[in-house]
Amino acid sequence: MASHVRVSKKAALLALIAATGVSLAPIPAAADGRTAPQPALSTAGEQAVTAPGIPRLPGGLSALSWLVADAETGSVLAARSPHRKLAPASTLKTLFAVTVLPKFSAGAVRQVSSADLDGIGSGSSVVGIQQGRRYTVADLWRGVFLRSGNDAVHVLASMNGGWQTTAREMQQTARRLGAHDTTVKSPDGYDAPGQVSSAYDLTVFARAGLANDDFARYCATARATFPGAGGSTTIENTNRLLAGSHGMSRYPGIIGVKNGYTSKAGNTLIAAARRNGRTLLVTVLNPQSAVPNAVYKEAGALLDWGFGTAGSTQPVGTLHAVNAAYHGGPMRPVAAQATGAETRESSPWRPALVLGAGGAGLAVVALGALLARWRQPRPTGRRGDGG
């Protein structure tokens, strides 16, 4: 569990391995333990292997960019313009969480100052953080993941040393994960000049995040309580595939991750689901269809296609930088989440980062987790936009 006062033995071991210059095997691996060769992922056009017995891609996909990947092996099963640089909206909060979440314990308390809430962009989604009130870090992360609260992001960024410091750290994290399409200007995902990401990078961020129990638990929570003006109030996740709201049914096996919307980005979504022993990630950016809930419907169709391949399709590329390994059996946590309950056992993921091709920078991530043991929160003001 992420904390600024303790670090997992595994993170320490990874840092130690990196320090000695030992490189772990690239991923994904073949069944016999040898490295499986992966084709290069093209930057444009629709890519999927067509062969007898492999389902055809769903029709009606209008998104400017999308990607389907196996979360455990890192294999990219199909994609359209996966490296196209687009505004990410609040899906960029996945990178924010990967960067900041490990630094502070869930029970740490922050009394919110006016400086913490300075600079929230006009029209931002907020969870209702109030100046002068005390919130636990867990409260703030529920505000980020469920309500996409830019006010919660701003408070956490203040704890992390400020808005610009956080943006720089997010940029560094992206590069360490092998995500080279991303430029961070506003950590909450609010539209800002020059801020872009891609379906490929966002899938990498979500995959890395799911290797953290706390990230996986927050992003899988459909409903939770949050401190309100008159006491606790119930907040619902804005991810309609997870909450089963606004005309959408809860997707079978859904385990998160994050949705977003801005006028520049349009609708964006990273969705993860697990069925029949397989976990898939789908990222969909800016559908052009006028169909209601298009981003959710297209993501659901791509998940259906991926599960329908039953492992028969051949990959068209790989998320080479990080491997988030699943450990466990049936998706009991999904059943728990269907009730909207948030429990400590709600995460189906266990931390397991493996260095891969181009992933030597993950040694720095592991070392950073080790150093975070001694790092204290640094309350300070900062400026920035909301998202």
mmCIF file of C-alpha atoms in Angstrom:
data_model
loop_
_atom_site.group_PDB
_atom_site.id
_atom_site.type_symbol
_atom_site.label_atom_id
_atom_site.label_comp_id
_atom_site.label_asym_id
_atom_site.label_seq_id
_atom_site.Cartn_x
_atom_site.Cartn_y
_atom_site.Cartn_z
ATOM 1 C CA MET A 1 0.000 0.000 0.000
ATOM 2 C CA ALA A 2 1.347 3.385 -0.974
ATOM 3 C CA SER A 3 2.786 5.516 1.779
ATOM 4 C CA HIS A 4 5.389 8.216 2.304
ATOM 5 C CA VAL A 5 6.540 6.496 5.477
ATOM 6 C CA ARG A 6 6.947 2.945 4.267
ATOM 7 C CA VAL A 7 7.912 1.155 1.073
ATOM 8 C CA SER A 8 7.304 -2.384 -0.115
ATOM 9 C CA LYS A 9 10.132 -4.884 -0.046
ATOM 10 C CA LYS A 10 9.519 -5.463 -3.737
ATOM 11 C CA ALA A 11 10.129 -1.797 -4.599
ATOM 12 C CA ALA A 12 13.323 -1.858 -2.561
ATOM 13 C CA LEU A 13 14.412 -5.067 -4.275
ATOM 14 C CA LEU A 14 13.824 -3.581 -7.710
ATOM 15 C CA ALA A 15 15.871 -0.534 -6.812
ATOM 16 C CA LEU A 16 18.635 -2.768 -5.512
ATOM 17 C CA ILE A 17 18.603 -4.847 -8.699
ATOM 18 C CA ALA A 18 18.769 -1.711 -10.807
ATOM 19 C CA ALA A 19 21.633 -0.356 -8.712
ATOM 20 C CA THR A 20 23.675 -3.492 -9.367
ATOM 21 C CA GLY A 21 23.126 -3.154 -13.098
ATOM 22 C CA VAL A 22 21.113 -6.373 -13.453
ATOM 23 C CA SER A 23 18.436 -6.134 -16.150
ATOM 24 C CA LEU A 24 15.227 -8.115 -15.911
ATOM 25 C CA ALA A 25 13.889 -9.854 -19.005
ATOM 26 C CA PRO A 26 11.836 -7.814 -21.457
ATOM 27 C CA ILE A 27 8.127 -8.548 -21.600
ATOM 28 C CA PRO A 28 5.921 -10.161 -22.680
ATOM 29 C CA ALA A 29 7.514 -13.595 -22.425
ATOM 30 C CA ALA A 30 6.718 -16.685 -24.413
ATOM 31 C CA ALA A 31 5.277 -19.744 -22.705
ATOM 32 C CA ASP A 32 8.673 -21.439 -22.653
ATOM 33 C CA GLY A 33 10.193 -18.467 -20.851
ATOM 34 C CA ARG A 34 11.935 -16.945 -23.871
ATOM 35 C CA THR A 35 11.207 -13.375 -24.890
ATOM 36 C CA ALA A 36 8.365 -13.249 -27.387
ATOM 37 C CA PRO A 37 9.183 -11.073 -30.402
ATOM 38 C CA GLN A 38 6.716 -8.250 -30.892
ATOM 39 C CA PRO A 39 6.008 -6.308 -34.081
ATOM 40 C CA ALA A 40 6.502 -2.552 -34.171
ATOM 41 C CA LEU A 41 3.301 -0.630 -33.465
ATOM 42 C CA SER A 42 2.512 1.701 -36.356
ATOM 43 C CA THR A 43 1.712 5.303 -35.597
ATOM 44 C CA ALA A 44 -1.341 5.699 -37.842
ATOM 45 C CA GLY A 45 -4.190 3.715 -39.325
ATOM 46 C CA GLU A 46 -6.171 0.786 -38.007
ATOM 47 C CA GLN A 47 -4.144 -2.242 -36.968
ATOM 48 C CA ALA A 48 -5.431 -5.711 -36.153
ATOM 49 C CA VAL A 49 -4.496 -9.213 -37.258
ATOM 50 C CA THR A 50 -7.202 -10.765 -39.429
ATOM 51 C CA ALA A 51 -7.272 -14.529 -39.714
ATOM 52 C CA PRO A 52 -9.809 -17.375 -39.682
ATOM 53 C CA GLY A 53 -11.303 -17.752 -36.223
ATOM 54 C CA ILE A 54 -10.464 -14.217 -35.092
ATOM 55 C CA PRO A 55 -13.524 -11.954 -34.714
ATOM 56 C CA ARG A 56 -13.693 -8.918 -36.946
ATOM 57 C CA LEU A 57 -13.279 -5.553 -35.281
ATOM 58 C CA PRO A 58 -16.579 -3.925 -34.314
ATOM 59 C CA GLY A 59 -18.127 -1.568 -36.824
ATOM 60 C CA GLY A 60 -19.016 2.041 -36.191
ATOM 61 C CA LEU A 61 -15.834 3.001 -34.351
ATOM 62 C CA SER A 62 -15.597 6.771 -34.701
ATOM 63 C CA ALA A 63 -12.858 7.621 -32.181
ATOM 64 C CA LEU A 64 -9.852 9.496 -33.522
ATOM 65 C CA SER A 65 -7.615 7.055 -31.659
ATOM 66 C CA TRP A 66 -8.090 3.854 -29.690
ATOM 67 C CA LEU A 67 -6.130 0.863 -28.410
ATOM 68 C CA VAL A 68 -6.877 -2.603 -26.992
ATOM 69 C CA ALA A 69 -4.225 -4.318 -24.860
ATOM 70 C CA ASP A 70 -3.805 -7.340 -22.647
ATOM 71 C CA ALA A 71 -2.982 -5.892 -19.229
ATOM 72 C CA GLU A 72 -0.897 -8.851 -18.071
ATOM 73 C CA THR A 73 1.267 -9.547 -21.110
ATOM 74 C CA GLY A 74 1.368 -5.986 -22.417
ATOM 75 C CA SER A 75 0.410 -7.182 -25.910
ATOM 76 C CA VAL A 76 -1.454 -4.628 -28.025
ATOM 77 C CA LEU A 77 -4.226 -6.573 -29.728
ATOM 78 C CA ALA A 78 -5.546 -3.821 -31.995
ATOM 79 C CA ALA A 79 -5.254 -0.072 -32.384
ATOM 80 C CA ARG A 80 -6.077 2.951 -34.454
ATOM 81 C CA SER A 81 -3.519 5.779 -34.569
ATOM 82 C CA PRO A 82 -2.242 4.792 -31.102
ATOM 83 C CA HIS A 83 0.502 7.441 -31.031
ATOM 84 C CA ARG A 84 -1.648 10.297 -32.300
ATOM 85 C CA LYS A 85 -1.135 13.232 -29.937
ATOM 86 C CA LEU A 86 -4.467 14.476 -28.614
ATOM 87 C CA ALA A 87 -5.766 16.395 -25.634
ATOM 88 C CA PRO A 88 -6.331 13.773 -22.898
ATOM 89 C CA ALA A 89 -8.743 15.577 -20.549
ATOM 90 C CA SER A 90 -9.037 13.885 -17.150
ATOM 91 C CA THR A 91 -7.593 10.574 -18.294
ATOM 92 C CA LEU A 92 -4.291 12.363 -17.594
ATOM 93 C CA LYS A 93 -5.174 12.003 -13.918
ATOM 94 C CA THR A 94 -3.927 8.412 -14.241
ATOM 95 C CA LEU A 95 -0.409 9.767 -14.713
ATOM 96 C CA PHE A 96 -0.967 12.192 -11.837
ATOM 97 C CA ALA A 97 -1.923 9.276 -9.593
ATOM 98 C CA VAL A 98 0.975 7.070 -10.713
ATOM 99 C CA THR A 99 3.303 9.950 -9.856
ATOM 100 C CA VAL A 100 1.850 11.266 -6.594
ATOM 101 C CA LEU A 101 -0.236 8.523 -4.981
ATOM 102 C CA PRO A 102 2.748 6.526 -3.570
ATOM 103 C CA LYS A 103 4.063 9.548 -1.668
ATOM 104 C CA PHE A 104 1.416 10.056 1.019
ATOM 105 C CA SER A 105 -0.317 7.621 3.346
ATOM 106 C CA ALA A 106 -4.078 7.317 2.997
ATOM 107 C CA GLY A 107 -4.624 8.437 6.584
ATOM 108 C CA ALA A 108 -2.548 11.629 6.354
ATOM 109 C CA VAL A 109 -4.651 14.773 6.926
ATOM 110 C CA ARG A 110 -4.535 18.076 5.048
ATOM 111 C CA GLN A 111 -6.193 21.284 6.226
ATOM 112 C CA VAL A 112 -7.037 23.053 2.989
ATOM 113 C CA SER A 113 -5.793 26.602 2.502
ATOM 114 C CA SER A 114 -6.866 29.211 -0.027
ATOM 115 C CA ALA A 115 -3.551 28.680 -1.838
ATOM 116 C CA ASP A 116 -4.392 24.983 -2.251
ATOM 117 C CA LEU A 117 -7.465 25.912 -4.287
ATOM 118 C CA ASP A 118 -5.937 28.730 -6.281
ATOM 119 C CA GLY A 119 -6.078 28.577 -10.058
ATOM 120 C CA ILE A 120 -8.795 25.960 -10.645
ATOM 121 C CA GLY A 121 -9.882 26.318 -14.262
ATOM 122 C CA SER A 122 -13.272 27.704 -15.218
ATOM 123 C CA GLY A 123 -15.860 24.966 -15.682
ATOM 124 C CA SER A 124 -13.707 22.367 -13.943
ATOM 125 C CA SER A 125 -15.262 19.282 -12.414
ATOM 126 C CA VAL A 126 -14.988 19.503 -8.629
ATOM 127 C CA VAL A 127 -15.842 17.297 -5.672
ATOM 128 C CA GLY A 128 -16.519 20.206 -3.313
ATOM 129 C CA ILE A 129 -13.324 20.740 -1.321
ATOM 130 C CA GLN A 130 -13.807 23.554 1.201
ATOM 131 C CA GLN A 131 -11.150 25.958 2.416
ATOM 132 C CA GLY A 132 -10.299 25.481 6.091
ATOM 133 C CA ARG A 133 -11.665 21.946 6.256
ATOM 134 C CA ARG A 134 -9.521 18.909 7.014
ATOM 135 C CA TYR A 135 -9.476 15.963 4.590
ATOM 136 C CA THR A 136 -7.628 12.680 4.642
ATOM 137 C CA VAL A 137 -5.502 11.787 1.643
ATOM 138 C CA ALA A 138 -7.935 8.923 1.002
ATOM 139 C CA ASP A 139 -10.783 11.473 0.814
ATOM 140 C CA LEU A 140 -8.820 13.480 -1.717
ATOM 141 C CA TRP A 141 -8.068 10.459 -3.910
ATOM 142 C CA ARG A 142 -11.730 9.434 -3.870
ATOM 143 C CA GLY A 143 -12.483 12.956 -5.052
ATOM 144 C CA VAL A 144 -9.963 12.539 -7.880
ATOM 145 C CA PHE A 145 -11.041 9.100 -9.064
ATOM 146 C CA LEU A 146 -14.795 9.214 -8.533
ATOM 147 C CA ARG A 147 -15.705 12.834 -9.239
ATOM 148 C CA SER A 148 -12.652 13.758 -11.312
ATOM 149 C CA GLY A 149 -12.307 16.631 -8.872
ATOM 150 C CA ASN A 150 -9.775 19.201 -9.995
ATOM 151 C CA ASP A 151 -10.043 20.781 -6.563
ATOM 152 C CA ALA A 152 -8.773 17.515 -5.045
ATOM 153 C CA VAL A 153 -5.936 17.393 -7.602
ATOM 154 C CA HIS A 154 -4.899 20.923 -6.677
ATOM 155 C CA VAL A 155 -4.750 20.089 -2.967
ATOM 156 C CA LEU A 156 -2.668 16.959 -3.578
ATOM 157 C CA ALA A 157 -0.380 18.886 -5.924
ATOM 158 C CA SER A 158 0.166 21.472 -3.181
ATOM 159 C CA MET A 159 1.138 18.681 -0.817
ATOM 160 C CA ASN A 160 3.567 17.462 -3.474
ATOM 161 C CA GLY A 161 5.426 20.762 -3.687
ATOM 162 C CA GLY A 162 3.261 22.750 -6.055
ATOM 163 C CA TRP A 163 1.613 22.765 -9.448
ATOM 164 C CA GLN A 164 4.680 23.177 -11.626
ATOM 165 C CA THR A 165 6.732 20.735 -9.551
ATOM 166 C CA THR A 166 4.006 18.136 -9.988
ATOM 167 C CA ALA A 167 3.799 18.743 -13.745
ATOM 168 C CA ARG A 168 7.557 18.254 -14.053
ATOM 169 C CA GLU A 169 7.456 15.052 -12.006
ATOM 170 C CA MET A 170 4.592 13.722 -14.129
ATOM 171 C CA GLN A 171 6.624 14.434 -17.256
ATOM 172 C CA GLN A 172 9.568 12.543 -15.785
ATOM 173 C CA THR A 173 7.341 9.607 -14.825
ATOM 174 C CA ALA A 174 5.926 9.441 -18.354
ATOM 175 C CA ARG A 175 9.399 9.198 -19.839
ATOM 176 C CA ARG A 176 10.478 6.567 -17.343
ATOM 177 C CA LEU A 177 7.485 4.474 -18.382
ATOM 178 C CA GLY A 178 8.420 4.745 -22.059
ATOM 179 C CA ALA A 179 5.541 7.140 -22.811
ATOM 180 C CA HIS A 180 6.964 9.653 -25.272
ATOM 181 C CA ASP A 181 3.762 11.142 -26.735
ATOM 182 C CA THR A 182 2.804 12.980 -23.545
ATOM 183 C CA THR A 183 3.458 16.618 -22.680
ATOM 184 C CA VAL A 184 2.152 17.709 -19.275
ATOM 185 C CA LYS A 185 1.116 21.306 -18.676
ATOM 186 C CA SER A 186 -1.821 20.969 -16.272
ATOM 187 C CA PRO A 187 -1.714 17.950 -13.917
ATOM 188 C CA ASP A 188 -5.511 17.683 -13.695
ATOM 189 C CA GLY A 189 -5.965 17.294 -17.464
ATOM 190 C CA TYR A 190 -7.572 20.709 -17.978
ATOM 191 C CA ASP A 191 -7.046 21.973 -21.518
ATOM 192 C CA ALA A 192 -3.743 23.845 -21.745
ATOM 193 C CA PRO A 193 -1.672 24.902 -24.770
ATOM 194 C CA GLY A 194 0.702 22.119 -25.750
ATOM 195 C CA GLN A 195 -0.764 19.497 -23.422
ATOM 196 C CA VAL A 196 -1.173 16.176 -25.249
ATOM 197 C CA SER A 197 -1.041 12.445 -24.740
ATOM 198 C CA SER A 198 -1.969 9.376 -26.789
ATOM 199 C CA ALA A 199 -3.988 6.189 -26.513
ATOM 200 C CA TYR A 200 -0.716 4.282 -26.185
ATOM 201 C CA ASP A 201 0.666 6.432 -23.367
ATOM 202 C CA LEU A 202 -2.592 6.560 -21.441
ATOM 203 C CA THR A 203 -2.838 2.779 -21.568
ATOM 204 C CA VAL A 204 0.716 2.557 -20.229
ATOM 205 C CA PHE A 205 -0.224 4.879 -17.336
ATOM 206 C CA ALA A 206 -3.328 2.878 -16.470
ATOM 207 C CA ARG A 207 -1.404 -0.386 -16.584
ATOM 208 C CA ALA A 208 1.290 0.977 -14.300
ATOM 209 C CA GLY A 209 -1.373 2.362 -11.970
ATOM 210 C CA LEU A 210 -3.179 -0.951 -11.670
ATOM 211 C CA ALA A 211 0.025 -2.455 -10.281
ATOM 212 C CA ASN A 212 -0.590 -0.282 -7.190
ATOM 213 C CA ASP A 213 -3.251 -1.661 -4.846
ATOM 214 C CA ASP A 214 -4.503 1.771 -3.822
ATOM 215 C CA PHE A 215 -4.793 3.017 -7.411
ATOM 216 C CA ALA A 216 -6.689 -0.140 -8.391
ATOM 217 C CA ARG A 217 -9.003 0.156 -5.402
ATOM 218 C CA TYR A 218 -9.841 3.827 -5.973
ATOM 219 C CA CYS A 219 -10.425 3.473 -9.712
ATOM 220 C CA ALA A 220 -12.716 0.461 -9.131
ATOM 221 C CA THR A 221 -14.941 2.243 -6.614
ATOM 222 C CA ALA A 222 -18.388 3.011 -7.990
ATOM 223 C CA ARG A 223 -19.702 4.935 -4.967
ATOM 224 C CA ALA A 224 -18.264 6.215 -1.716
ATOM 225 C CA THR A 225 -18.907 8.701 1.064
ATOM 226 C CA PHE A 226 -17.223 12.101 1.053
ATOM 227 C CA PRO A 227 -17.131 14.873 3.664
ATOM 228 C CA GLY A 228 -19.784 17.461 2.794
ATOM 229 C CA ALA A 229 -21.021 20.728 4.250
ATOM 230 C CA GLY A 230 -23.725 19.028 6.337
ATOM 231 C CA GLY A 231 -21.867 15.789 7.011
ATOM 232 C CA SER A 232 -20.971 12.878 4.782
ATOM 233 C CA THR A 233 -22.463 12.676 1.320
ATOM 234 C CA THR A 234 -22.439 9.938 -1.320
ATOM 235 C CA ILE A 235 -20.462 10.500 -4.485
ATOM 236 C CA GLU A 236 -20.749 8.365 -7.633
ATOM 237 C CA ASN A 237 -18.036 7.569 -10.141
ATOM 238 C CA THR A 238 -18.426 9.525 -13.366
ATOM 239 C CA ASN A 239 -17.206 6.469 -15.337
ATOM 240 C CA ARG A 240 -20.548 5.229 -16.639
ATOM 241 C CA LEU A 241 -19.259 1.751 -17.522
ATOM 242 C CA LEU A 242 -18.335 1.353 -13.851
ATOM 243 C CA ALA A 243 -21.290 3.089 -12.189
ATOM 244 C CA GLY A 244 -23.915 1.810 -14.622
ATOM 245 C CA SER A 245 -25.481 5.251 -14.983
ATOM 246 C CA HIS A 246 -26.822 7.753 -17.521
ATOM 247 C CA GLY A 247 -28.252 5.099 -19.796
ATOM 248 C CA MET A 248 -25.279 2.739 -19.593
ATOM 249 C CA SER A 249 -25.235 -0.671 -17.909
ATOM 250 C CA ARG A 250 -22.298 -1.634 -15.739
ATOM 251 C CA TYR A 251 -19.855 -3.494 -17.990
ATOM 252 C CA PRO A 252 -19.395 -7.151 -16.952
ATOM 253 C CA GLY A 253 -16.076 -7.534 -15.146
ATOM 254 C CA ILE A 254 -15.271 -3.804 -15.131
ATOM 255 C CA ILE A 255 -12.441 -2.749 -12.787
ATOM 256 C CA GLY A 256 -11.994 0.962 -13.688
ATOM 257 C CA VAL A 257 -10.055 3.100 -14.802
ATOM 258 C CA LYS A 258 -10.767 6.781 -15.729
ATOM 259 C CA ASN A 259 -12.909 8.916 -18.002
ATOM 260 C CA GLY A 260 -12.646 12.551 -19.017
ATOM 261 C CA TYR A 261 -14.110 15.383 -21.034
ATOM 262 C CA THR A 262 -13.086 18.862 -22.127
ATOM 263 C CA SER A 263 -14.204 20.969 -25.068
ATOM 264 C CA LYS A 264 -10.864 20.396 -26.803
ATOM 265 C CA ALA A 265 -10.411 16.702 -25.956
ATOM 266 C CA GLY A 266 -14.002 15.617 -26.406
ATOM 267 C CA ASN A 267 -14.868 12.459 -24.488
ATOM 268 C CA THR A 268 -11.973 10.252 -23.413
ATOM 269 C CA LEU A 269 -11.892 6.952 -21.535
ATOM 270 C CA ILE A 270 -9.514 4.291 -20.281
ATOM 271 C CA ALA A 271 -11.429 1.151 -19.285
ATOM 272 C CA ALA A 272 -10.131 -2.052 -17.692
ATOM 273 C CA ALA A 273 -12.140 -5.239 -17.306
ATOM 274 C CA ARG A 274 -11.431 -8.827 -16.301
ATOM 275 C CA ARG A 275 -13.343 -11.866 -17.558
ATOM 276 C CA ASN A 276 -12.488 -15.547 -17.808
ATOM 277 C CA GLY A 277 -9.006 -15.040 -16.416
ATOM 278 C CA ARG A 278 -8.025 -12.229 -18.807
ATOM 279 C CA THR A 279 -7.658 -8.530 -18.034
ATOM 280 C CA LEU A 280 -7.975 -6.101 -20.924
ATOM 281 C CA LEU A 281 -7.333 -2.385 -21.202
ATOM 282 C CA VAL A 282 -9.095 -0.204 -23.778
ATOM 283 C CA THR A 283 -8.406 3.487 -24.355
ATOM 284 C CA VAL A 284 -10.758 5.524 -26.559
ATOM 285 C CA LEU A 285 -10.096 9.158 -27.455
ATOM 286 C CA ASN A 286 -12.559 11.642 -28.903
ATOM 287 C CA PRO A 287 -15.308 9.712 -30.728
ATOM 288 C CA GLN A 288 -16.722 11.726 -33.619
ATOM 289 C CA SER A 289 -20.115 10.031 -33.505
ATOM 290 C CA ALA A 290 -23.095 12.001 -32.243
ATOM 291 C CA VAL A 291 -24.463 8.833 -30.625
ATOM 292 C CA PRO A 292 -25.152 9.357 -26.897
ATOM 293 C CA ASN A 293 -22.496 7.730 -24.679
ATOM 294 C CA ALA A 294 -20.363 7.021 -27.758
ATOM 295 C CA VAL A 295 -17.093 6.802 -25.817
ATOM 296 C CA TYR A 296 -18.561 4.172 -23.484
ATOM 297 C CA LYS A 297 -20.269 2.213 -26.239
ATOM 298 C CA GLU A 298 -17.143 2.107 -28.386
ATOM 299 C CA ALA A 299 -15.001 1.097 -25.418
ATOM 300 C CA GLY A 300 -17.506 -1.629 -24.527
ATOM 301 C CA ALA A 301 -17.520 -2.907 -28.112
ATOM 302 C CA LEU A 302 -13.717 -3.074 -28.145
ATOM 303 C CA LEU A 303 -13.665 -4.897 -24.812
ATOM 304 C CA ASP A 304 -16.223 -7.366 -26.175
ATOM 305 C CA TRP A 305 -14.036 -7.884 -29.234
ATOM 306 C CA GLY A 306 -10.929 -8.417 -27.126
ATOM 307 C CA PHE A 307 -12.597 -10.941 -24.863
ATOM 308 C CA GLY A 308 -14.136 -12.579 -27.922
ATOM 309 C CA THR A 309 -10.713 -13.337 -29.329
ATOM 310 C CA ALA A 310 -10.152 -15.672 -26.344
ATOM 311 C CA GLY A 311 -6.416 -15.260 -26.767
ATOM 312 C CA SER A 312 -6.502 -16.399 -30.398
ATOM 313 C CA THR A 313 -5.390 -13.141 -31.993
ATOM 314 C CA GLN A 314 -1.793 -12.141 -32.598
ATOM 315 C CA PRO A 315 -0.472 -8.879 -31.132
ATOM 316 C CA VAL A 316 0.276 -5.900 -33.331
ATOM 317 C CA GLY A 317 2.648 -4.362 -30.789
ATOM 318 C CA THR A 318 3.455 -4.177 -27.099
ATOM 319 C CA LEU A 319 3.338 -1.870 -24.097
ATOM 320 C CA HIS A 320 6.989 -2.638 -23.571
ATOM 321 C CA ALA A 321 7.981 -0.467 -20.643
ATOM 322 C CA VAL A 322 6.103 -1.898 -17.683
ATOM 323 C CA ASN A 323 4.417 -5.150 -16.756
ATOM 324 C CA ALA A 324 1.586 -5.103 -14.253
ATOM 325 C CA ALA A 325 1.110 -8.735 -13.256
ATOM 326 C CA TYR A 326 -2.168 -10.071 -11.920
ATOM 327 C CA HIS A 327 -2.029 -12.402 -8.952
ATOM 328 C CA GLY A 328 -5.177 -14.091 -7.788
ATOM 329 C CA GLY A 329 -8.183 -16.087 -8.776
ATOM 330 C CA PRO A 330 -11.833 -15.176 -9.290
ATOM 331 C CA MET A 331 -12.821 -11.541 -9.518
ATOM 332 C CA ARG A 332 -14.377 -11.356 -6.054
ATOM 333 C CA PRO A 333 -13.515 -7.656 -5.855
ATOM 334 C CA VAL A 334 -15.697 -6.941 -8.916
ATOM 335 C CA ALA A 335 -18.685 -8.499 -7.186
ATOM 336 C CA ALA A 336 -17.982 -6.346 -4.144
ATOM 337 C CA GLN A 337 -17.768 -3.242 -6.261
ATOM 338 C CA ALA A 338 -21.120 -3.979 -7.886
ATOM 339 C CA THR A 339 -22.725 -2.936 -4.601
ATOM 340 C CA GLY A 340 -20.810 0.312 -4.645
ATOM 341 C CA ALA A 341 -18.871 -0.654 -1.542
ATOM 342 C CA GLU A 342 -15.257 0.342 -1.185
ATOM 343 C CA THR A 343 -13.259 -2.192 0.800
ATOM 344 C CA ARG A 344 -9.594 -2.729 1.465
ATOM 345 C CA GLU A 345 -9.848 -5.968 -0.502
ATOM 346 C CA SER A 346 -11.424 -4.318 -3.537
ATOM 347 C CA SER A 347 -8.248 -4.316 -5.622
ATOM 348 C CA PRO A 348 -7.734 -7.403 -7.819
ATOM 349 C CA TRP A 349 -4.175 -6.300 -8.534
ATOM 350 C CA ARG A 350 -0.966 -6.730 -6.614
ATOM 351 C CA PRO A 351 2.128 -4.536 -7.108
ATOM 352 C CA ALA A 352 4.513 -6.180 -9.592
ATOM 353 C CA LEU A 353 6.515 -3.882 -11.825
ATOM 354 C CA VAL A 354 8.926 -5.623 -14.184
ATOM 355 C CA LEU A 355 11.582 -3.841 -16.181
ATOM 356 C CA GLY A 356 11.109 -4.252 -19.919
ATOM 357 C CA ALA A 357 12.591 -2.999 -23.153
ATOM 358 C CA GLY A 358 13.333 0.651 -22.685
ATOM 359 C CA GLY A 359 12.178 0.272 -19.083
ATOM 360 C CA ALA A 360 15.452 0.847 -17.294
ATOM 361 C CA GLY A 361 13.972 4.108 -16.081
ATOM 362 C CA LEU A 362 11.657 2.080 -13.879
ATOM 363 C CA ALA A 363 14.655 1.534 -11.653
ATOM 364 C CA VAL A 364 14.360 5.216 -10.894
ATOM 365 C CA VAL A 365 10.663 4.750 -10.136
ATOM 366 C CA ALA A 366 11.528 1.963 -7.698
ATOM 367 C CA LEU A 367 14.316 4.025 -6.188
ATOM 368 C CA GLY A 368 11.918 6.935 -5.890
ATOM 369 C CA ALA A 369 9.526 4.718 -3.947
ATOM 370 C CA LEU A 370 12.411 3.796 -1.661
ATOM 371 C CA LEU A 371 13.359 7.416 -1.118
ATOM 372 C CA ALA A 372 9.710 8.329 -0.508
ATOM 373 C CA ARG A 373 10.063 6.544 2.810
ATOM 374 C CA TRP A 374 11.882 9.574 4.142
ATOM 375 C CA ARG A 375 10.065 12.207 2.137
ATOM 376 C CA GLN A 376 7.665 14.410 4.073
ATOM 377 C CA PRO A 377 4.743 16.351 2.627
ATOM 378 C CA ARG A 378 5.795 19.806 1.513
ATOM 379 C CA PRO A 379 2.867 22.179 1.860
ATOM 380 C CA THR A 380 3.339 25.130 -0.434
ATOM 381 C CA GLY A 381 1.360 27.311 -2.788
ATOM 382 C CA ARG A 382 1.331 27.013 -6.586
ATOM 383 C CA ARG A 383 -0.548 28.318 -9.562
ATOM 384 C CA GLY A 384 -2.212 26.471 -12.378
ATOM 385 C CA ASP A 385 -5.338 25.616 -14.280
ATOM 386 C CA GLY A 386 -8.037 23.121 -13.431
ATOM 387 C CA GLY A 387 -9.060 20.150 -15.610
#
